[in-house]
Amino acid sequence: MSEYLVSQIAKVIEAQSSIKADAIIHHLLLDSRKIFAPATSLFFAIKSKRRNGHQFVSELYNRGVRNFVINEEVNTNLYPEANFLLVKNVLGALQQLAAYHRRQFNIPVIGITGSNGKTIVKEWLYQLLHTDFNIVRSPKSYNSQIGVPLSVWQMNEHHTLAIFEAGISQCGEMERLEKIIQPTIGVLTNIGEAHSEGFHSLEEKRNEKQLLFQNCTLPATLNITEVKKKKYCTEIFCKLNENDTILSSIEIPFTDDASIENAITCWQVLVTLKIKQPIIAERMKQLQPVLMRLELKNGINNCVIINDSYSADLSSLEIALNFLDQQSIGVKRTVILSDFLQSSIPDDELYGQVLDLLQRHSISKLIGIGERITAAYSEKKLNMDMWLFSTKEKFVEQFLSSQFKEETILIKGARIFEFEEIVQLLELKAHQTVLEINLNAIAHNLKEYQKILLPETKVMAMVKAFAYGSGSAEIAGVLQYNKVDYLGVAYADEGIELRKAGIHLPIMVMNTEPNAFEKIVAYNLEPDLYSFDILEQFERYLINEGISFYPVHIEIETGMNRLGFSIADLDKLANKLLSTASFTIQSVFTHLAASEEVVNDVFTNHQFTLFNQAINTLKTRTGLTFMSHIANSAAAIRHPQLQMDMVRLGIGLYGIDSAASGKLNLQTVATLKSTIAQIKNLKKGESVSYNRKGILHRDARIATVRIGYADGYPRRLGNGNGAVLVKDLPAPIVGTICMDMFMIDVTDIPEAKEGDDVIIFGNGLSVEKVASNAGTISYEILTGISQRVKRVYFEE
């Protein structure tokens, strides 16, 4: 962690200082909404077109910040404990401090610039090099005049390599960034049309970007001899040295041109850092996609909304369209698109490329908003519906909700168009309690489990019970995209919904019911046959329908004592399977009763022994081949010997380590949040909520929160048994939980106000903690969240 005295910083940035008491600074603060360590933060009162940071000095002082960099006179008498550093230019002071901090370190620093691919190359270099170096890198896409100083400020004595992005929008900017980053290795991804409006030509843009490299080494040059694209991967061949007679090669799990270009760039850097070629080749195979944030929301009239109303350029459009493909298999696709403002390509050529992209992604309807896109397409006759509006306001004026039905809608626009209003028109209205689902975290958690699995071990992802409350179709789409092998649901209806959403993976139905046989077959679902009765009923149904060799799964009872054929019935079962041509046995499995508990490890091993005996008996007696699986999320971690042919991952995918092993870096998937509806100042002795259960023992500020037991919040958490987070601080629940709301004590959070977010569970307050307070398990909390709570999905 960076650490300087305020008096040191004053000298570095050449400030006129009014220091009341010297203080240690760890954090640079630019956003008044993001305070987490006020005593050790230094606030830079930066002016922008919409905000003047000096307006927030009073608020920040009241919240504990005592150190400020300013360029306007402030009445210091109002802030008796504050240190003020007066400079000519606050942004310049921030950059000056970051440049000074950078000079304190003598480590390799990779500076990355280019029109596209900076973040991908940065994140891939991290993936490729993090085992060799302790790396500091730009968070997200922190590559601006403000973002770069904040990135460099992260450097400390433990880091052995730094990777920073540098983005510019006009001449004169790169020289300032070069002084901050001071790269030792410079990387130029490419020169394209994105962010070109501030330059007269691509040549001017190239010259400006190359200023980043005026004092550093460029990566090694590779002589690429061949690029061989396959179905799911690409092999790239090159000569590392001009005189090489043997070609070197890498294989990457991508086939698109942008990924190939980015991988070659990374290869150059690794060669420059003297990473050995066999290591490079092995690591390149493991590259993972870097996804940008896209929000997925439920829309009106059974629509799904993808919100990417942050940028508009060809590269990000293609990323968004790929995500649209992932989430809209078999569903009509609509794109709402603004003008592309950051391009120097002539409009006829630019919008021709846009149109080509839309057609390649099978877009049914285009709504173009902006004068340029309207002019480009107004005379064209296309094989898609097209609505054109010169302004967003005209679209809003003519908006009819009935025009959108059962389609997936991508909203993609430059920030200046403020498409947030369109998002609000199209999204399904719900009350202010939402369950936010981080789709990136699902993919991350899957990869965490895959790290501990053998390469040949398959994965069945459990998406039963509405994907543990998170939304089956959306979660299944991510899992399908990330190449799991099977999905598991509890009932046929859940599988049918997945098929309707375009999920084509094999789906096992674990609670097979006779009245669902017709739908199981119609939607190509695979039933679990767990008894002779259900097996024979399904066999008769198949015979009547003239169907043979239908895929099924056989469940064996080894100790859970819920469903499954008993060990004593194995000979009879083998004879039955030999006598019928109705089935193809896809897998044989059993359920572990207590794999997460050390005290029950002997029993878990006993179940495994019984299951192996059952597998051997069935294979020996029938001669059939099939997959075997026993391990759940906890067993995958605690009992690696139980992996067999496939593991079934459930609660672990959602970020919960039911075994509390601490072996995996699981990320929180679901965050349940609401808002404060009202705050009241009550006196000691007054009561709160039904039956006067909450009697106040002091004068208190009581806030009403918009969530209750009808939303799935347990009544057991009332009367002080539970707590929530407001402003990242705990607020205990007062009185009983009502149907639609409950009350909390915010007396000790004086800055809490009406409308503030309230975290029910998520980062900072785990669902495991909430479940423990309620005397239950995480499964019950997650699956109990009511369907009236809006689900909001996002990806990075």
Tab-separated table of N, CA and C in Angstrom, residues 445-547:
chain	number	residue	atom	x	y	z
A	445	ASN	N	-16.343	-18.958	-10.969
A	445	ASN	CA	-16.448	-20.063	-10.015
A	445	ASN	C	-16.363	-21.413	-10.708
A	446	LEU	N	-16.950	-21.500	-11.890
A	446	LEU	CA	-16.819	-22.729	-12.677
A	446	LEU	C	-15.351	-23.028	-12.945
A	447	LYS	N	-14.610	-22.021	-13.348
A	447	LYS	CA	-13.189	-22.223	-13.657
A	447	LYS	C	-12.400	-22.572	-12.402
A	448	GLU	N	-12.797	-22.035	-11.246
A	448	GLU	CA	-12.128	-22.391	-10.000
A	448	GLU	C	-12.269	-23.885	-9.729
A	449	TYR	N	-13.456	-24.424	-9.944
A	449	TYR	CA	-13.647	-25.872	-9.758
A	449	TYR	C	-12.887	-26.666	-10.815
A	450	GLN	N	-12.900	-26.157	-12.047
A	450	GLN	CA	-12.212	-26.892	-13.113
A	450	GLN	C	-10.710	-27.011	-12.847
A	451	LYS	N	-10.157	-26.057	-12.094
A	451	LYS	CA	-8.739	-26.117	-11.751
A	451	LYS	C	-8.403	-27.367	-10.936
A	452	ILE	N	-9.353	-27.834	-10.120
A	452	ILE	CA	-9.075	-28.977	-9.239
A	452	ILE	C	-9.597	-30.284	-9.820
A	453	LEU	N	-10.196	-30.224	-11.011
A	453	LEU	CA	-10.693	-31.432	-11.649
A	453	LEU	C	-9.672	-31.964	-12.646
A	454	LEU	N	-9.689	-33.261	-12.848
A	454	LEU	CA	-8.878	-33.851	-13.899
A	454	LEU	C	-9.386	-33.376	-15.255
A	455	PRO	N	-8.511	-33.252	-16.240
A	455	PRO	CA	-8.946	-32.734	-17.545
A	455	PRO	C	-10.095	-33.525	-18.155
A	456	GLU	N	-10.126	-34.818	-17.878
A	456	GLU	CA	-11.160	-35.651	-18.492
A	456	GLU	C	-12.468	-35.665	-17.709
A	457	THR	N	-12.496	-35.080	-16.526
A	457	THR	CA	-13.704	-35.100	-15.704
A	457	THR	C	-14.718	-34.092	-16.240
A	458	LYS	N	-15.922	-34.568	-16.518
A	458	LYS	CA	-16.976	-33.706	-17.044
A	458	LYS	C	-17.672	-32.974	-15.892
A	459	VAL	N	-18.445	-31.967	-16.263
A	459	VAL	CA	-19.167	-31.172	-15.275
A	459	VAL	C	-20.651	-31.142	-15.623
A	460	MET	N	-21.469	-31.524	-14.646
A	460	MET	CA	-22.905	-31.289	-14.719
A	460	MET	C	-23.212	-30.119	-13.784
A	461	ALA	N	-23.769	-29.056	-14.335
A	461	ALA	CA	-24.108	-27.879	-13.526
A	461	ALA	C	-25.585	-27.955	-13.147
A	462	MET	N	-25.837	-27.832	-11.856
A	462	MET	CA	-27.206	-27.919	-11.363
A	462	MET	C	-27.859	-26.535	-11.436
A	463	VAL	N	-28.967	-26.453	-12.165
A	463	VAL	CA	-29.700	-25.195	-12.285
A	463	VAL	C	-31.147	-25.381	-11.832
A	464	LYS	N	-31.344	-26.318	-10.928
A	464	LYS	CA	-32.684	-26.556	-10.395
A	464	LYS	C	-33.077	-25.424	-9.458
A	465	ALA	N	-34.363	-25.388	-9.112
A	465	ALA	CA	-34.904	-24.370	-8.200
A	465	ALA	C	-34.560	-22.969	-8.696
A	466	PHE	N	-34.853	-22.730	-10.018
A	466	PHE	CA	-34.613	-21.403	-10.604
A	466	PHE	C	-33.150	-21.022	-10.455
A	467	ALA	N	-32.254	-22.043	-10.668
A	467	ALA	CA	-30.801	-21.847	-10.528
A	467	ALA	C	-30.481	-21.242	-9.166
A	468	TYR	N	-30.965	-21.944	-8.134
A	468	TYR	CA	-30.744	-21.500	-6.747
A	468	TYR	C	-31.203	-20.061	-6.553
A	469	GLY	N	-32.327	-19.734	-7.194
A	469	GLY	CA	-32.906	-18.409	-7.042
A	469	GLY	C	-32.361	-17.371	-7.994
A	470	SER	N	-31.371	-17.727	-8.806
A	470	SER	CA	-30.683	-16.715	-9.616
A	470	SER	C	-31.242	-16.554	-11.027
A	471	GLY	N	-32.083	-17.477	-11.473
A	471	GLY	CA	-32.629	-17.366	-12.824
A	471	GLY	C	-32.064	-18.424	-13.736
A	472	SER	N	-32.852	-19.459	-14.034
A	472	SER	CA	-32.329	-20.639	-14.719
A	472	SER	C	-31.804	-20.357	-16.112
A	473	ALA	N	-32.605	-19.686	-16.948
A	473	ALA	CA	-32.228	-19.517	-18.347
A	473	ALA	C	-30.968	-18.676	-18.486
A	474	GLU	N	-30.887	-17.599	-17.707
A	474	GLU	CA	-29.727	-16.717	-17.811
A	474	GLU	C	-28.457	-17.425	-17.349
A	475	ILE	N	-28.560	-18.132	-16.235
A	475	ILE	CA	-27.399	-18.865	-15.716
A	475	ILE	C	-27.012	-19.980	-16.678
A	476	ALA	N	-28.012	-20.689	-17.188
A	476	ALA	CA	-27.732	-21.782	-18.117
A	476	ALA	C	-27.051	-21.274	-19.377
A	477	GLY	N	-27.432	-20.077	-19.831
A	477	GLY	CA	-26.788	-19.503	-21.004
A	477	GLY	C	-25.304	-19.285	-20.787
A	478	VAL	N	-24.940	-18.801	-19.612
A	478	VAL	CA	-23.525	-18.591	-19.289
A	478	VAL	C	-22.804	-19.931	-19.193
A	479	LEU	N	-23.423	-20.902	-18.559
A	479	LEU	CA	-22.790	-22.211	-18.395
A	479	LEU	C	-22.616	-22.906	-19.744
A	480	GLN	N	-23.608	-22.777	-20.598
A	480	GLN	CA	-23.493	-23.343	-21.946
A	480	GLN	C	-22.358	-22.667	-22.698
A	481	TYR	N	-22.280	-21.354	-22.591
A	481	TYR	CA	-21.213	-20.587	-23.247
A	481	TYR	C	-19.844	-21.014	-22.753
A	482	ASN	N	-19.761	-21.386	-21.474
A	482	ASN	CA	-18.494	-21.804	-20.877
A	482	ASN	C	-18.283	-23.316	-20.915
A	483	LYS	N	-19.058	-23.984	-21.742
A	483	LYS	CA	-18.795	-25.361	-22.144
A	483	LYS	C	-18.904	-26.399	-21.019
A	484	VAL	N	-19.923	-26.253	-20.133
A	484	VAL	CA	-20.176	-27.381	-19.242
A	484	VAL	C	-20.762	-28.505	-20.078
A	485	ASP	N	-20.767	-29.707	-19.527
A	485	ASP	CA	-21.165	-30.879	-20.311
A	485	ASP	C	-22.642	-31.231	-20.165
A	486	TYR	N	-23.200	-30.976	-18.994
A	486	TYR	CA	-24.586	-31.347	-18.697
A	486	TYR	C	-25.208	-30.290	-17.811
A	487	LEU	N	-26.521	-30.201	-17.857
A	487	LEU	CA	-27.275	-29.423	-16.883
A	487	LEU	C	-28.194	-30.362	-16.124
A	488	GLY	N	-28.446	-30.029	-14.871
A	488	GLY	CA	-29.360	-30.828	-14.057
A	488	GLY	C	-30.477	-29.960	-13.519
A	489	VAL	N	-31.722	-30.445	-13.636
A	489	VAL	CA	-32.886	-29.732	-13.096
A	489	VAL	C	-33.665	-30.696	-12.205
A	490	ALA	N	-34.564	-30.144	-11.402
A	490	ALA	CA	-35.355	-30.989	-10.509
A	490	ALA	C	-36.552	-31.580	-11.228
A	491	TYR	N	-37.262	-30.748	-11.991
A	491	TYR	CA	-38.497	-31.177	-12.628
A	491	TYR	C	-38.485	-30.861	-14.124
A	492	ALA	N	-39.321	-31.554	-14.868
A	492	ALA	CA	-39.357	-31.403	-16.316
A	492	ALA	C	-39.685	-29.973	-16.730
A	493	ASP	N	-40.575	-29.308	-15.990
A	493	ASP	CA	-40.950	-27.934	-16.359
A	493	ASP	C	-39.732	-27.012	-16.400
A	494	GLU	N	-38.785	-27.230	-15.485
A	494	GLU	CA	-37.580	-26.411	-15.477
A	494	GLU	C	-36.754	-26.648	-16.739
A	495	GLY	N	-36.665	-27.902	-17.155
A	495	GLY	CA	-35.943	-28.221	-18.380
A	495	GLY	C	-36.611	-27.654	-19.617
A	496	ILE	N	-37.932	-27.654	-19.629
A	496	ILE	CA	-38.673	-27.113	-20.764
A	496	ILE	C	-38.391	-25.622	-20.923
A	497	GLU	N	-38.368	-24.908	-19.815
A	497	GLU	CA	-38.058	-23.472	-19.877
A	497	GLU	C	-36.669	-23.228	-20.461
A	498	LEU	N	-35.726	-24.086	-20.118
A	498	LEU	CA	-34.377	-23.944	-20.674
A	498	LEU	C	-34.371	-24.197	-22.174
A	499	ARG	N	-35.087	-25.198	-22.603
A	499	ARG	CA	-35.162	-25.475	-24.048
A	499	ARG	C	-35.809	-24.290	-24.784
A	500	LYS	N	-36.842	-23.716	-24.214
A	500	LYS	CA	-37.505	-22.572	-24.843
A	500	LYS	C	-36.571	-21.368	-24.913
A	501	ALA	N	-35.629	-21.314	-23.978
A	501	ALA	CA	-34.659	-20.217	-23.963
A	501	ALA	C	-33.464	-20.481	-24.868
A	502	GLY	N	-33.486	-21.590	-25.598
A	502	GLY	CA	-32.421	-21.858	-26.554
A	502	GLY	C	-31.255	-22.661	-26.012
A	503	ILE	N	-31.435	-23.306	-24.853
A	503	ILE	CA	-30.362	-24.124	-24.286
A	503	ILE	C	-30.387	-25.496	-24.948
A	504	HIS	N	-29.250	-25.896	-25.527
A	504	HIS	CA	-29.205	-27.165	-26.257
A	504	HIS	C	-28.366	-28.231	-25.557
A	505	LEU	N	-27.792	-27.926	-24.407
A	505	LEU	CA	-27.022	-28.924	-23.669
A	505	LEU	C	-27.915	-30.088	-23.226
A	506	PRO	N	-27.321	-31.258	-23.001
A	506	PRO	CA	-28.094	-32.343	-22.395
A	506	PRO	C	-28.592	-31.920	-21.012
A	507	ILE	N	-29.847	-32.254	-20.697
A	507	ILE	CA	-30.447	-31.853	-19.421
A	507	ILE	C	-31.017	-33.087	-18.730
A	508	MET	N	-30.535	-33.371	-17.524
A	508	MET	CA	-31.058	-34.474	-16.728
A	508	MET	C	-32.159	-33.964	-15.802
A	509	VAL	N	-33.293	-34.663	-15.787
A	509	VAL	CA	-34.406	-34.347	-14.890
A	509	VAL	C	-34.333	-35.297	-13.702
A	510	MET	N	-34.139	-34.765	-12.504
A	510	MET	CA	-33.831	-35.608	-11.353
A	510	MET	C	-35.069	-36.137	-10.634
A	511	ASN	N	-36.195	-35.452	-10.738
A	511	ASN	CA	-37.436	-35.920	-10.120
A	511	ASN	C	-38.436	-36.238	-11.225
A	512	THR	N	-38.322	-37.405	-11.792
A	512	THR	CA	-39.140	-37.788	-12.941
A	512	THR	C	-40.545	-38.157	-12.490
A	513	GLU	N	-41.553	-37.598	-13.184
A	513	GLU	CA	-42.958	-37.865	-12.865
A	513	GLU	C	-43.655	-38.426	-14.103
A	514	PRO	N	-44.506	-39.414	-13.940
A	514	PRO	CA	-45.178	-40.022	-15.107
A	514	PRO	C	-45.966	-39.024	-15.946
A	515	ASN	N	-46.590	-38.028	-15.314
A	515	ASN	CA	-47.385	-37.081	-16.100
A	515	ASN	C	-46.535	-36.141	-16.942
A	516	ALA	N	-45.208	-36.246	-16.811
A	516	ALA	CA	-44.309	-35.381	-17.587
A	516	ALA	C	-43.616	-36.142	-18.715
A	517	PHE	N	-43.920	-37.433	-18.889
A	517	PHE	CA	-43.206	-38.223	-19.901
A	517	PHE	C	-43.292	-37.596	-21.289
A	518	GLU	N	-44.488	-37.165	-21.680
A	518	GLU	CA	-44.673	-36.621	-23.030
A	518	GLU	C	-43.799	-35.387	-23.244
A	519	LYS	N	-43.763	-34.507	-22.255
A	519	LYS	CA	-42.963	-33.290	-22.380
A	519	LYS	C	-41.471	-33.596	-22.320
A	520	ILE	N	-41.096	-34.579	-21.523
A	520	ILE	CA	-39.682	-34.960	-21.446
A	520	ILE	C	-39.172	-35.363	-22.816
A	521	VAL	N	-39.933	-36.163	-23.511
A	521	VAL	CA	-39.521	-36.619	-24.837
A	521	VAL	C	-39.618	-35.479	-25.855
A	522	ALA	N	-40.695	-34.702	-25.773
A	522	ALA	CA	-40.899	-33.622	-26.739
A	522	ALA	C	-39.763	-32.603	-26.684
A	523	TYR	N	-39.203	-32.392	-25.497
A	523	TYR	CA	-38.147	-31.384	-25.335
A	523	TYR	C	-36.764	-32.008	-25.136
A	524	ASN	N	-36.665	-33.299	-25.463
A	524	ASN	CA	-35.369	-33.975	-25.439
A	524	ASN	C	-34.687	-33.834	-24.081
A	525	LEU	N	-35.412	-34.104	-23.019
A	525	LEU	CA	-34.858	-34.123	-21.674
A	525	LEU	C	-34.544	-35.559	-21.284
A	526	GLU	N	-33.647	-35.734	-20.341
A	526	GLU	CA	-33.187	-37.076	-19.975
A	526	GLU	C	-33.597	-37.384	-18.538
A	527	PRO	N	-34.521	-38.327	-18.351
A	527	PRO	CA	-35.054	-38.576	-17.011
A	527	PRO	C	-34.137	-39.440	-16.150
A	528	ASP	N	-34.227	-39.189	-14.855
A	528	ASP	CA	-33.604	-40.042	-13.843
A	528	ASP	C	-34.608	-41.143	-13.502
A	529	LEU	N	-34.218	-42.380	-13.757
A	529	LEU	CA	-35.061	-43.528	-13.397
A	529	LEU	C	-34.540	-44.095	-12.089
A	530	TYR	N	-35.329	-43.979	-11.029
A	530	TYR	CA	-34.846	-44.266	-9.679
A	530	TYR	C	-35.556	-45.448	-9.014
A	531	SER	N	-36.556	-46.042	-9.719
A	531	SER	CA	-37.274	-47.192	-9.154
A	531	SER	C	-37.791	-48.052	-10.295
A	532	PHE	N	-38.140	-49.289	-9.975
A	532	PHE	CA	-38.691	-50.168	-11.010
A	532	PHE	C	-40.019	-49.627	-11.521
A	533	ASP	N	-40.796	-49.036	-10.644
A	533	ASP	CA	-42.092	-48.508	-11.050
A	533	ASP	C	-41.939	-47.415	-12.102
A	534	ILE	N	-41.090	-46.442	-11.845
A	534	ILE	CA	-40.936	-45.337	-12.799
A	534	ILE	C	-40.239	-45.824	-14.063
A	535	LEU	N	-39.307	-46.763	-13.932
A	535	LEU	CA	-38.611	-47.324	-15.100
A	535	LEU	C	-39.606	-48.028	-16.015
A	536	GLU	N	-40.476	-48.862	-15.425
A	536	GLU	CA	-41.411	-49.637	-16.250
A	536	GLU	C	-42.487	-48.742	-16.865
A	537	GLN	N	-42.920	-47.714	-16.123
A	537	GLN	CA	-43.904	-46.795	-16.704
A	537	GLN	C	-43.306	-46.048	-17.898
A	538	PHE	N	-42.065	-45.609	-17.764
A	538	PHE	CA	-41.442	-44.885	-18.871
A	538	PHE	C	-41.171	-45.823	-20.044
A	539	GLU	N	-40.808	-47.057	-19.740
A	539	GLU	CA	-40.592	-48.044	-20.809
A	539	GLU	C	-41.877	-48.254	-21.603
A	540	ARG	N	-43.007	-48.400	-20.905
A	540	ARG	CA	-44.285	-48.594	-21.603
A	540	ARG	C	-44.631	-47.394	-22.466
A	541	TYR	N	-44.366	-46.214	-21.949
A	541	TYR	CA	-44.641	-44.995	-22.727
A	541	TYR	C	-43.802	-44.991	-24.005
A	542	LEU	N	-42.521	-45.318	-23.901
A	542	LEU	CA	-41.655	-45.321	-25.077
A	542	LEU	C	-42.097	-46.364	-26.095
A	543	ILE	N	-42.485	-47.547	-25.617
A	543	ILE	CA	-42.935	-48.605	-26.528
A	543	ILE	C	-44.179	-48.148	-27.276
A	544	ASN	N	-45.116	-47.519	-26.540
A	544	ASN	CA	-46.345	-47.029	-27.189
A	544	ASN	C	-46.057	-45.966	-28.239
A	545	GLU	N	-44.989	-45.194	-28.012
A	545	GLU	CA	-44.628	-44.136	-28.949
A	545	GLU	C	-43.690	-44.631	-30.039
A	546	GLY	N	-43.283	-45.887	-29.955
A	546	GLY	CA	-42.379	-46.448	-30.952
A	546	GLY	C	-40.970	-45.894	-30.858
A	547	ILE	N	-40.520	-45.576	-29.634
A	547	ILE	CA	-39.206	-44.956	-29.421
A	547	ILE	C	-38.260	-45.963	-28.781
